[in-house]
């Protein structure tokens, strides 16, 4: 199978607008992945599926990863004049890496029996710009898995045929797989018909029922 | 306010059936199949719209058993996830263990001793035998052969579970494998008993096949029902016997040759039509191949240690990196995707559940068939809700 560099070169030739980056993997046995910008994600995935040398017709695994904001600390050496003598002083430089949500696709070829190619798409941030193109029109097998990512991470897949919650119930608020998710105190609370019955019952009691106050008995 | 307005939704509803111009030409019945119904193999629900007896729409609804297995995996150590993997597909805990152990070994670069590799193959193929046997039992049970065939299947399954219990201490929740080997060694007496069981298994299969292969009801209910084409199956990421019944030659044991599968002589059975009968036959033929593998593994198993002496289970901290490992579980491709940040817990722990992904095109499989076929089609997919919902 082709190396990620070869695929990147051919991708850039086929889709010049696509921004492709190869991400290193610190684990020796693991695969390096192709990071593609969200706008050209759909075109790139079609290329990967239809290209005669790759034929990645089988989308095995789709999953989300949450990367919250992180303070990166870096030590840099700065030349400073201390007491009239120039010295190299170490300074800690802090940079904030803005958080994002990431969707990872593991692609194989059933026809040519090779793989995996790891394809990654990233959202702009974690709050309001969490849209990514859905790859379900390319690989049907991603349908439920993208629904699961929407359910648990809150990534909105544009072009998905049926984007609903799949594992949590429809009324659920929040995305439990995010790193900063906090369980509610009463996490077993679920809106039930029972609450509506109780609300309806309140109409019969216009005045709030208070506990009966016993008159003090004077001796 | 009417108190009945707040009642739970009804389990069925009658809707008008409209033609293209929007005028009513009959009625459609929307029913909720499950979640508490024995034929749904657990707590699984299908929203089905019926025109007469024909299915015109079907939406699977799952999540009743959801416990966010992946979040639990991120909050506990690498070793502590091992018993949790038993609970994914509780019919095949041995293969779940193996998939997880394999992924971590790939991540940390651990070696597995020879004897442990053989034991893993023996356990995985025994798991395949018992899973497929009980699946066929459930399958004919769903078709209306209540009780007897299932009990025949469970009788054989129980013999295999006895072997598991003897070596791991538990029938179903085995928690047997570790990164770098297996937890305890097996003794010669256990191997002899396994040989005996494998030698007799072919006879049981012969008997089972005599009852079922030419059975008139089974043929009528399965042949030509819910056929799948190769393109459909590949595009929907189907794996396991379901994919091979459609005629696609893809078995992770052959493709990845993980463990020591390259040493064994076995074939990958393929179907032609992708219908229910092919899916049934696929399981029977795979069991025959499993018996072949088991015979070879039990013949060649060497002596030696079963754990890598360098493996460190407690306080295990692999180097940063990410890895995807997969095996051929009885239900399809079972994968684990792990991102390590160098800490004691995985940064990301993902399970690729075969039976969850195999129901992606359940609707396409069922459209146009009768409501009674939906039960059999679902049975042929072989889902376990512990894995679907996680």
Short mmCIF file of N, CA, C and O in Angstrom, two decimals, chain A residues 25-31 33 49 57-68 97 102 104 106 108-111 113-114 116 118 120 136-145 147-148 152-153 162 164 166-168 176-181 193-194 196-197 200 203-204, chain B residues 1 3 5-9 59-64 66 68 70-71 74 106-108 232-239 243 248-251 255-256 319-324 326 333 336-337 339 341 346-353 356-357 359-361 363-364 388-390:
data_model
loop_
_atom_site.label_atom_id
_atom_site.label_comp_id
_atom_site.label_asym_id
_atom_site.label_seq_id
_atom_site.Cartn_x
_atom_site.Cartn_y
_atom_site.Cartn_z
N UNK A 25 2.69 9.62 14.63
CA UNK A 25 2.17 8.79 15.71
C UNK A 25 3.36 8.33 16.53
O UNK A 25 4.29 7.72 16.00
N UNK A 26 3.32 8.64 17.82
CA UNK A 26 4.48 8.30 18.65
C UNK A 26 4.61 6.81 18.88
O UNK A 26 5.66 6.33 19.26
N UNK A 27 3.51 6.09 18.69
CA UNK A 27 3.54 4.64 18.85
C UNK A 27 4.05 4.03 17.55
O UNK A 27 3.51 4.30 16.48
N UNK A 28 5.09 3.19 17.66
CA UNK A 28 5.75 2.69 16.45
C UNK A 28 4.82 1.81 15.62
O UNK A 28 4.84 1.84 14.40
N UNK A 29 3.99 0.99 16.32
CA UNK A 29 3.14 0.05 15.59
C UNK A 29 1.88 0.72 15.05
O UNK A 29 1.20 0.16 14.21
N UNK A 30 1.59 1.92 15.53
CA UNK A 30 0.37 2.59 15.09
C UNK A 30 0.55 3.27 13.75
O UNK A 30 1.67 3.44 13.26
N UNK A 31 -0.55 3.68 13.16
CA UNK A 31 -0.50 4.28 11.84
C UNK A 31 -0.46 5.80 11.96
O UNK A 31 -1.07 6.37 12.85
N UNK A 33 -1.66 9.45 10.51
CA UNK A 33 -2.98 9.76 9.97
C UNK A 33 -2.95 10.99 9.09
O UNK A 33 -2.03 11.81 9.15
N UNK A 49 -12.23 6.60 -1.74
CA UNK A 49 -13.05 5.42 -2.03
C UNK A 49 -12.92 5.00 -3.49
O UNK A 49 -12.84 3.82 -3.80
N UNK A 57 -13.00 0.94 0.21
CA UNK A 57 -14.45 0.82 0.14
C UNK A 57 -15.08 0.49 1.48
O UNK A 57 -16.29 0.45 1.60
N UNK A 58 -14.27 0.26 2.49
CA UNK A 58 -14.80 -0.22 3.77
C UNK A 58 -14.39 0.74 4.88
O UNK A 58 -13.21 0.88 5.19
N UNK A 59 -15.37 1.43 5.43
CA UNK A 59 -15.13 2.35 6.53
C UNK A 59 -15.37 1.57 7.81
O UNK A 59 -16.50 1.36 8.21
N UNK A 60 -14.29 1.15 8.42
CA UNK A 60 -14.43 0.23 9.55
C UNK A 60 -14.91 0.93 10.81
O UNK A 60 -15.92 0.59 11.37
N UNK A 61 -14.18 1.94 11.21
CA UNK A 61 -14.40 2.50 12.54
C UNK A 61 -14.48 4.02 12.43
O UNK A 61 -13.65 4.63 11.78
N UNK A 62 -15.49 4.60 13.04
CA UNK A 62 -15.62 6.05 13.09
C UNK A 62 -15.72 6.43 14.56
O UNK A 62 -16.53 5.83 15.28
N UNK A 63 -14.94 7.38 14.99
CA UNK A 63 -15.02 7.72 16.40
C UNK A 63 -14.65 9.17 16.62
O UNK A 63 -14.03 9.81 15.78
N UNK A 64 -15.06 9.70 17.74
CA UNK A 64 -14.76 11.08 18.09
C UNK A 64 -13.71 11.13 19.18
O UNK A 64 -13.56 10.20 19.96
N UNK A 65 -12.98 12.23 19.23
CA UNK A 65 -12.03 12.48 20.31
C UNK A 65 -12.20 13.93 20.71
O UNK A 65 -12.37 14.80 19.85
N UNK A 66 -12.20 14.18 22.00
CA UNK A 66 -12.35 15.55 22.49
C UNK A 66 -11.00 16.08 22.94
O UNK A 66 -10.31 15.41 23.71
N UNK A 67 -10.63 17.22 22.43
CA UNK A 67 -9.37 17.86 22.86
C UNK A 67 -9.72 19.23 23.42
O UNK A 67 -9.89 20.17 22.65
N UNK A 68 -9.85 19.36 24.73
CA UNK A 68 -10.19 20.67 25.30
C UNK A 68 -9.03 21.66 25.22
O UNK A 68 -7.91 21.27 24.87
N UNK A 97 -3.48 26.32 23.49
CA UNK A 97 -3.95 25.62 22.29
C UNK A 97 -5.48 25.57 22.36
O UNK A 97 -6.03 24.97 23.27
N UNK A 102 -12.57 16.15 17.33
CA UNK A 102 -11.93 15.48 16.22
C UNK A 102 -12.72 14.21 15.89
O UNK A 102 -13.19 13.52 16.79
N UNK A 104 -12.39 10.61 13.78
CA UNK A 104 -11.37 9.75 13.20
C UNK A 104 -12.05 8.62 12.42
O UNK A 104 -12.94 7.96 12.94
N UNK A 106 -11.32 5.09 10.28
CA UNK A 106 -10.36 4.04 9.91
C UNK A 106 -10.86 3.36 8.65
O UNK A 106 -11.92 2.74 8.67
N UNK A 108 -10.42 0.84 5.29
CA UNK A 108 -9.75 -0.34 4.73
C UNK A 108 -10.27 -0.56 3.32
O UNK A 108 -11.27 0.02 2.91
N UNK A 109 -9.59 -1.44 2.61
CA UNK A 109 -10.10 -1.86 1.31
C UNK A 109 -10.43 -3.34 1.39
O UNK A 109 -9.56 -4.15 1.71
N UNK A 110 -11.68 -3.68 1.13
CA UNK A 110 -12.04 -5.10 1.15
C UNK A 110 -11.62 -5.76 -0.15
O UNK A 110 -11.37 -6.94 -0.19
N UNK A 111 -11.58 -4.97 -1.22
CA UNK A 111 -11.25 -5.56 -2.52
C UNK A 111 -9.74 -5.85 -2.61
O UNK A 111 -9.34 -6.93 -3.01
N UNK A 113 -7.70 -5.62 0.01
CA UNK A 113 -7.26 -6.15 1.30
C UNK A 113 -6.06 -5.41 1.87
O UNK A 113 -5.04 -6.00 2.22
N UNK A 114 -6.14 -4.10 1.91
CA UNK A 114 -5.11 -3.36 2.63
C UNK A 114 -5.76 -2.31 3.54
O UNK A 114 -6.96 -2.13 3.53
N UNK A 116 -4.97 -0.02 7.51
CA UNK A 116 -5.92 1.08 7.46
C UNK A 116 -5.28 2.40 7.05
O UNK A 116 -4.09 2.60 7.25
N UNK A 118 -5.92 6.25 8.17
CA UNK A 118 -6.62 6.98 9.22
C UNK A 118 -6.88 8.39 8.72
O UNK A 118 -5.95 9.12 8.38
N UNK A 120 -8.65 12.09 9.53
CA UNK A 120 -9.14 12.89 10.67
C UNK A 120 -9.71 14.20 10.17
O UNK A 120 -9.15 14.83 9.26
N UNK A 136 -21.50 9.77 5.58
CA UNK A 136 -22.46 8.68 5.39
C UNK A 136 -22.85 8.51 3.92
O UNK A 136 -23.01 7.37 3.48
N UNK A 137 -23.00 9.58 3.11
CA UNK A 137 -23.29 9.35 1.70
C UNK A 137 -22.19 8.58 0.97
O UNK A 137 -22.45 7.94 -0.04
N UNK A 138 -20.97 8.62 1.48
CA UNK A 138 -19.89 7.88 0.85
C UNK A 138 -19.84 6.45 1.39
O UNK A 138 -19.79 5.49 0.63
N UNK A 139 -19.83 6.31 2.71
CA UNK A 139 -19.83 5.00 3.34
C UNK A 139 -21.06 4.91 4.23
O UNK A 139 -21.12 5.56 5.28
N UNK A 140 -22.00 4.09 3.83
CA UNK A 140 -23.23 3.94 4.61
C UNK A 140 -22.93 3.45 6.04
O UNK A 140 -23.64 3.77 6.99
N UNK A 141 -21.88 2.68 6.18
CA UNK A 141 -21.55 2.11 7.48
C UNK A 141 -21.24 3.15 8.55
O UNK A 141 -21.19 2.84 9.73
N UNK A 142 -21.03 4.41 8.13
CA UNK A 142 -20.74 5.46 9.11
C UNK A 142 -22.01 6.02 9.73
O UNK A 142 -21.93 6.82 10.66
N UNK A 143 -23.19 5.59 9.24
CA UNK A 143 -24.42 6.26 9.66
C UNK A 143 -24.64 6.22 11.18
O UNK A 143 -24.74 7.26 11.83
N UNK A 144 -24.66 5.02 11.75
CA UNK A 144 -24.93 4.91 13.18
C UNK A 144 -23.76 5.44 14.00
O UNK A 144 -23.95 5.99 15.08
N UNK A 145 -22.57 5.27 13.48
CA UNK A 145 -21.41 5.72 14.26
C UNK A 145 -21.35 7.24 14.31
O UNK A 145 -20.97 7.82 15.32
N UNK A 147 -24.00 9.11 14.16
CA UNK A 147 -25.07 9.46 15.09
C UNK A 147 -24.57 9.34 16.52
O UNK A 147 -24.91 10.15 17.38
N UNK A 148 -23.77 8.32 16.78
CA UNK A 148 -23.25 8.13 18.13
C UNK A 148 -22.32 9.29 18.51
O UNK A 148 -22.36 9.78 19.65
N UNK A 152 -22.84 11.70 21.69
CA UNK A 152 -21.95 11.72 22.85
C UNK A 152 -20.95 12.87 22.83
O UNK A 152 -20.45 13.27 23.86
N UNK A 153 -20.64 13.42 21.63
CA UNK A 153 -19.64 14.50 21.56
C UNK A 153 -20.23 15.82 21.09
O UNK A 153 -19.63 16.86 21.28
N UNK A 162 -30.12 11.20 8.87
CA UNK A 162 -31.02 10.98 10.01
C UNK A 162 -30.25 11.26 11.30
O UNK A 162 -29.91 10.35 12.04
N UNK A 164 -30.01 11.99 14.73
CA UNK A 164 -30.73 12.03 16.01
C UNK A 164 -29.84 11.40 17.05
O UNK A 164 -28.86 10.73 16.74
N UNK A 166 -28.78 8.55 19.55
CA UNK A 166 -29.00 7.12 19.33
C UNK A 166 -28.88 6.31 20.61
O UNK A 166 -29.67 5.40 20.84
N UNK A 167 -27.94 6.67 21.48
CA UNK A 167 -27.79 5.88 22.71
C UNK A 167 -28.48 6.56 23.89
O UNK A 167 -29.10 5.90 24.71
N UNK A 168 -28.37 7.88 23.98
CA UNK A 168 -29.07 8.60 25.04
C UNK A 168 -30.49 8.87 24.55
O UNK A 168 -30.78 8.79 23.36
N UNK A 176 -22.10 13.52 26.98
CA UNK A 176 -21.40 12.88 28.10
C UNK A 176 -19.97 12.43 27.82
O UNK A 176 -19.22 12.24 28.76
N UNK A 177 -19.57 12.27 26.55
CA UNK A 177 -18.20 11.81 26.34
C UNK A 177 -17.19 12.95 26.33
O UNK A 177 -16.00 12.71 26.26
N UNK A 178 -17.66 14.19 26.42
CA UNK A 178 -16.68 15.29 26.48
C UNK A 178 -15.92 15.24 27.79
O UNK A 178 -16.45 14.82 28.81
N UNK A 179 -14.67 15.70 27.74
CA UNK A 179 -13.81 15.59 28.92
C UNK A 179 -14.33 16.42 30.09
O UNK A 179 -14.10 16.08 31.24
N UNK A 180 -15.01 17.55 29.78
CA UNK A 180 -15.42 18.44 30.86
C UNK A 180 -16.89 18.22 31.25
O UNK A 180 -17.48 19.06 31.91
N UNK A 181 -17.48 17.12 30.82
CA UNK A 181 -18.87 16.87 31.17
C UNK A 181 -18.98 16.55 32.66
O UNK A 181 -18.18 15.80 33.22
N UNK A 193 -44.04 10.99 31.97
CA UNK A 193 -45.42 11.44 31.94
C UNK A 193 -45.93 11.76 33.34
O UNK A 193 -46.84 12.55 33.54
N UNK A 194 -45.30 11.14 34.31
CA UNK A 194 -45.72 11.33 35.68
C UNK A 194 -45.65 12.81 36.08
O UNK A 194 -46.53 13.31 36.79
N UNK A 196 -46.04 15.43 34.18
CA UNK A 196 -47.16 16.16 33.61
C UNK A 196 -48.42 15.93 34.41
O UNK A 196 -49.23 16.82 34.60
N UNK A 197 -48.59 14.71 34.86
CA UNK A 197 -49.77 14.40 35.69
C UNK A 197 -49.71 15.23 36.96
O UNK A 197 -50.71 15.83 37.39
N UNK A 200 -50.59 18.75 36.18
CA UNK A 200 -52.02 18.89 35.97
C UNK A 200 -52.76 18.87 37.29
O UNK A 200 -53.76 19.59 37.48
N UNK A 203 -53.51 22.11 39.41
CA UNK A 203 -54.63 23.01 39.12
C UNK A 203 -55.77 22.83 40.12
O UNK A 203 -56.56 23.74 40.34
N UNK A 204 -55.84 21.63 40.66
CA UNK A 204 -56.92 21.37 41.62
C UNK A 204 -56.64 22.00 42.98
O UNK A 204 -57.49 22.05 43.83
N UNK B 1 -58.01 19.44 32.68
CA UNK B 1 -57.15 18.67 31.78
C UNK B 1 -57.43 17.18 31.94
O UNK B 1 -57.61 16.67 33.05
N UNK B 3 -56.63 13.57 32.39
CA UNK B 3 -55.47 12.87 32.95
C UNK B 3 -54.89 11.87 31.96
O UNK B 3 -53.70 11.58 31.98
N UNK B 5 -54.39 12.28 28.88
CA UNK B 5 -53.52 12.92 27.88
C UNK B 5 -52.06 12.72 28.23
O UNK B 5 -51.19 12.77 27.37
N UNK B 6 -51.79 12.50 29.51
CA UNK B 6 -50.40 12.37 29.93
C UNK B 6 -49.95 10.92 30.02
O UNK B 6 -48.91 10.63 30.56
N UNK B 7 -50.73 10.03 29.46
CA UNK B 7 -50.35 8.61 29.50
C UNK B 7 -49.14 8.38 28.58
O UNK B 7 -48.92 9.14 27.64
N UNK B 8 -48.38 7.31 28.81
CA UNK B 8 -47.27 7.02 27.89
C UNK B 8 -47.77 6.76 26.47
O UNK B 8 -48.94 6.41 26.30
N UNK B 9 -46.92 6.94 25.48
CA UNK B 9 -47.37 6.71 24.10
C UNK B 9 -47.85 5.28 23.91
O UNK B 9 -47.34 4.35 24.53
N UNK B 59 -37.34 1.64 11.98
CA UNK B 59 -36.24 2.40 12.60
C UNK B 59 -35.80 1.68 13.87
O UNK B 59 -36.59 1.53 14.81
N UNK B 60 -34.55 1.23 13.92
CA UNK B 60 -34.07 0.61 15.16
C UNK B 60 -33.88 1.67 16.25
O UNK B 60 -33.42 2.78 15.96
N UNK B 61 -34.25 1.34 17.46
CA UNK B 61 -34.06 2.24 18.60
C UNK B 61 -33.26 1.47 19.64
O UNK B 61 -33.70 0.42 20.10
N UNK B 62 -32.08 1.98 19.98
CA UNK B 62 -31.29 1.26 20.97
C UNK B 62 -30.81 2.22 22.05
O UNK B 62 -31.12 3.40 22.01
N UNK B 63 -30.09 1.71 22.99
CA UNK B 63 -29.58 2.54 24.08
C UNK B 63 -30.21 2.22 25.43
O UNK B 63 -29.90 2.88 26.41
N UNK B 64 -31.08 1.23 25.47
CA UNK B 64 -31.71 0.90 26.76
C UNK B 64 -30.71 0.30 27.74
O UNK B 64 -30.96 0.28 28.94
N UNK B 66 -27.46 1.28 27.72
CA UNK B 66 -26.28 2.11 27.59
C UNK B 66 -25.72 2.48 28.95
O UNK B 66 -26.46 2.92 29.83
N UNK B 68 -22.34 3.85 28.93
CA UNK B 68 -21.14 4.59 28.53
C UNK B 68 -19.86 3.88 28.91
O UNK B 68 -19.00 4.39 29.62
N UNK B 70 -17.33 3.42 27.21
CA UNK B 70 -16.10 4.08 26.78
C UNK B 70 -15.65 5.11 27.80
O UNK B 70 -14.46 5.29 28.03
N UNK B 71 -16.60 5.80 28.42
CA UNK B 71 -16.25 6.78 29.46
C UNK B 71 -15.67 6.05 30.68
O UNK B 71 -14.71 6.52 31.28
N UNK B 74 -12.15 5.28 30.09
CA UNK B 74 -11.21 6.40 30.19
C UNK B 74 -10.90 6.76 31.64
O UNK B 74 -9.94 7.47 31.90
N UNK B 106 -0.05 -4.20 20.88
CA UNK B 106 0.42 -3.43 19.73
C UNK B 106 0.89 -2.05 20.19
O UNK B 106 1.93 -1.55 19.74
N UNK B 107 0.16 -1.48 21.12
CA UNK B 107 0.50 -0.14 21.61
C UNK B 107 1.82 -0.15 22.36
O UNK B 107 2.67 0.72 22.16
N UNK B 108 2.00 -1.14 23.23
CA UNK B 108 3.18 -1.14 24.08
C UNK B 108 4.30 -2.00 23.53
O UNK B 108 5.38 -2.06 24.12
N UNK B 232 -23.92 -3.61 -1.35
CA UNK B 232 -24.65 -3.16 -0.17
C UNK B 232 -23.89 -3.53 1.10
O UNK B 232 -23.72 -2.72 2.00
N UNK B 233 -23.45 -4.79 1.16
CA UNK B 233 -22.82 -5.29 2.37
C UNK B 233 -21.52 -4.55 2.65
O UNK B 233 -21.25 -4.18 3.79
N UNK B 234 -20.71 -4.31 1.61
CA UNK B 234 -19.43 -3.64 1.83
C UNK B 234 -19.66 -2.19 2.21
O UNK B 234 -19.06 -1.67 3.15
N UNK B 235 -20.57 -1.53 1.50
CA UNK B 235 -20.79 -0.11 1.76
C UNK B 235 -21.35 0.14 3.15
O UNK B 235 -21.07 1.17 3.76
N UNK B 236 -22.11 -0.83 3.67
CA UNK B 236 -22.68 -0.65 5.00
C UNK B 236 -21.77 -1.16 6.10
O UNK B 236 -22.20 -1.30 7.25
N UNK B 237 -20.51 -1.46 5.77
CA UNK B 237 -19.52 -1.92 6.75
C UNK B 237 -19.97 -3.17 7.49
O UNK B 237 -19.65 -3.33 8.67
N UNK B 238 -20.72 -4.05 6.84
CA UNK B 238 -21.06 -5.31 7.50
C UNK B 238 -19.79 -6.14 7.64
O UNK B 238 -18.89 -6.07 6.81
N UNK B 239 -19.73 -6.92 8.71
CA UNK B 239 -18.57 -7.80 8.89
C UNK B 239 -19.06 -9.15 9.39
O UNK B 239 -20.22 -9.29 9.77
N UNK B 243 -21.40 -10.67 6.18
CA UNK B 243 -20.71 -10.17 5.00
C UNK B 243 -20.34 -11.32 4.08
O UNK B 243 -20.54 -11.24 2.87
N UNK B 248 -18.61 -11.84 -0.03
CA UNK B 248 -17.38 -11.05 0.03
C UNK B 248 -16.35 -11.82 0.85
O UNK B 248 -16.60 -12.18 1.99
N UNK B 249 -15.21 -12.07 0.25
CA UNK B 249 -14.18 -12.85 0.92
C UNK B 249 -13.36 -11.93 1.81
O UNK B 249 -12.37 -11.36 1.36
N UNK B 250 -13.77 -11.76 3.04
CA UNK B 250 -13.02 -10.89 3.95
C UNK B 250 -13.13 -11.45 5.36
O UNK B 250 -14.19 -11.40 5.98
N UNK B 251 -12.04 -12.00 5.82
CA UNK B 251 -11.98 -12.55 7.17
C UNK B 251 -10.71 -11.98 7.80
O UNK B 251 -9.62 -12.16 7.25
N UNK B 255 -6.85 -11.84 6.63
CA UNK B 255 -6.30 -10.59 6.11
C UNK B 255 -5.16 -10.10 6.99
O UNK B 255 -4.07 -9.81 6.51
N UNK B 256 -5.41 -10.01 8.29
CA UNK B 256 -4.38 -9.48 9.20
C UNK B 256 -3.44 -10.56 9.70
O UNK B 256 -2.34 -10.27 10.14
N UNK B 319 3.68 4.21 26.43
CA UNK B 319 4.14 5.49 25.90
C UNK B 319 3.01 6.16 25.13
O UNK B 319 2.09 5.49 24.67
N UNK B 320 3.08 7.47 24.94
CA UNK B 320 2.02 8.14 24.19
C UNK B 320 1.93 7.62 22.75
O UNK B 320 2.93 7.17 22.19
N UNK B 321 0.76 7.72 22.19
CA UNK B 321 0.55 7.24 20.83
C UNK B 321 -0.87 6.72 20.69
O UNK B 321 -1.64 6.74 21.65
N UNK B 322 -1.21 6.31 19.50
CA UNK B 322 -2.55 5.78 19.30
C UNK B 322 -2.48 4.54 18.44
O UNK B 322 -1.55 4.38 17.65
N UNK B 323 -3.45 3.67 18.63
CA UNK B 323 -3.39 2.39 17.92
C UNK B 323 -4.80 1.86 17.71
O UNK B 323 -5.70 2.12 18.50
N UNK B 324 -5.00 1.17 16.59
CA UNK B 324 -6.26 0.50 16.34
C UNK B 324 -5.97 -0.98 16.12
O UNK B 324 -5.18 -1.33 15.25
N UNK B 326 -7.70 -5.02 15.80
CA UNK B 326 -8.98 -5.67 15.52
C UNK B 326 -8.78 -7.17 15.37
O UNK B 326 -7.71 -7.64 15.00
N UNK B 333 -16.04 -7.95 12.88
CA UNK B 333 -14.78 -7.32 13.25
C UNK B 333 -14.92 -6.56 14.55
O UNK B 333 -15.65 -5.58 14.63
N UNK B 336 -10.55 -2.24 18.83
CA UNK B 336 -10.35 -1.29 19.93
C UNK B 336 -9.45 -0.19 19.41
O UNK B 336 -8.47 -0.46 18.72
N UNK B 337 -9.79 1.03 19.74
CA UNK B 337 -8.98 2.18 19.35
C UNK B 337 -8.57 2.88 20.62
O UNK B 337 -9.42 3.32 21.40
N UNK B 339 -6.05 5.77 22.53
CA UNK B 339 -5.07 6.86 22.50
C UNK B 339 -4.46 6.93 23.88
O UNK B 339 -5.19 7.03 24.88
N UNK B 341 -1.88 8.94 26.50
CA UNK B 341 -1.11 10.16 26.69
C UNK B 341 0.01 9.93 27.69
O UNK B 341 0.56 10.87 28.24
N UNK B 346 -6.23 5.22 29.71
CA UNK B 346 -6.22 5.65 28.31
C UNK B 346 -6.84 7.04 28.15
O UNK B 346 -7.80 7.36 28.87
N UNK B 347 -6.29 7.86 27.24
CA UNK B 347 -6.92 9.15 26.98
C UNK B 347 -8.24 8.95 26.24
O UNK B 347 -9.22 9.64 26.47
N UNK B 348 -8.24 8.01 25.30
CA UNK B 348 -9.46 7.68 24.57
C UNK B 348 -9.52 6.18 24.45
O UNK B 348 -8.53 5.52 24.09
N UNK B 349 -10.67 5.62 24.74
CA UNK B 349 -10.87 4.18 24.71
C UNK B 349 -12.13 3.95 23.91
O UNK B 349 -13.21 4.38 24.30
N UNK B 350 -11.98 3.36 22.73
CA UNK B 350 -13.13 3.20 21.85
C UNK B 350 -13.29 1.73 21.47
O UNK B 350 -12.30 1.05 21.21
N UNK B 351 -14.51 1.25 21.48
CA UNK B 351 -14.79 -0.10 21.03
C UNK B 351 -15.49 -0.01 19.69
O UNK B 351 -16.44 0.76 19.54
N UNK B 352 -15.04 -0.80 18.72
CA UNK B 352 -15.77 -0.89 17.46
C UNK B 352 -16.66 -2.13 17.56
O UNK B 352 -16.19 -3.26 17.40
N UNK B 353 -17.93 -1.92 17.87
CA UNK B 353 -18.79 -3.07 18.15
C UNK B 353 -19.38 -3.64 16.87
O UNK B 353 -20.10 -2.94 16.16
N UNK B 356 -23.40 -3.64 16.60
CA UNK B 356 -24.01 -2.31 16.49
C UNK B 356 -23.95 -1.82 15.04
O UNK B 356 -24.92 -1.29 14.51
N UNK B 357 -22.82 -2.04 14.39
CA UNK B 357 -22.65 -1.55 13.03
C UNK B 357 -23.40 -2.46 12.05
O UNK B 357 -23.89 -1.98 11.02
N UNK B 359 -26.31 -3.61 12.37
CA UNK B 359 -27.74 -3.28 12.25
C UNK B 359 -27.95 -1.95 11.54
O UNK B 359 -29.08 -1.47 11.48
N UNK B 360 -26.87 -1.35 10.99
CA UNK B 360 -27.05 -0.10 10.27
C UNK B 360 -28.05 -0.24 9.13
O UNK B 360 -28.88 0.65 8.91
N UNK B 361 -27.99 -1.36 8.39
CA UNK B 361 -28.93 -1.48 7.28
C UNK B 361 -30.03 -2.50 7.59
O UNK B 361 -30.55 -3.16 6.71
N UNK B 363 -32.97 -1.73 8.30
CA UNK B 363 -34.18 -1.28 7.60
C UNK B 363 -34.20 -1.80 6.17
O UNK B 363 -35.21 -2.34 5.71
N UNK B 364 -33.06 -1.67 5.47
CA UNK B 364 -33.01 -2.14 4.08
C UNK B 364 -33.24 -3.64 3.99
O UNK B 364 -33.80 -4.14 3.02
N UNK B 388 -24.24 -3.68 21.54
CA UNK B 388 -24.89 -2.63 20.75
C UNK B 388 -24.96 -1.34 21.57
O UNK B 388 -24.62 -0.27 21.09
N UNK B 389 -25.38 -1.45 22.82
CA UNK B 389 -25.62 -0.25 23.62
C UNK B 389 -24.38 0.22 24.37
O UNK B 389 -24.23 1.42 24.60
N UNK B 390 -23.54 -0.69 24.73
CA UNK B 390 -22.31 -0.38 25.49
C UNK B 390 -22.58 0.55 26.65
O UNK B 390 -22.18 1.68 26.69
#
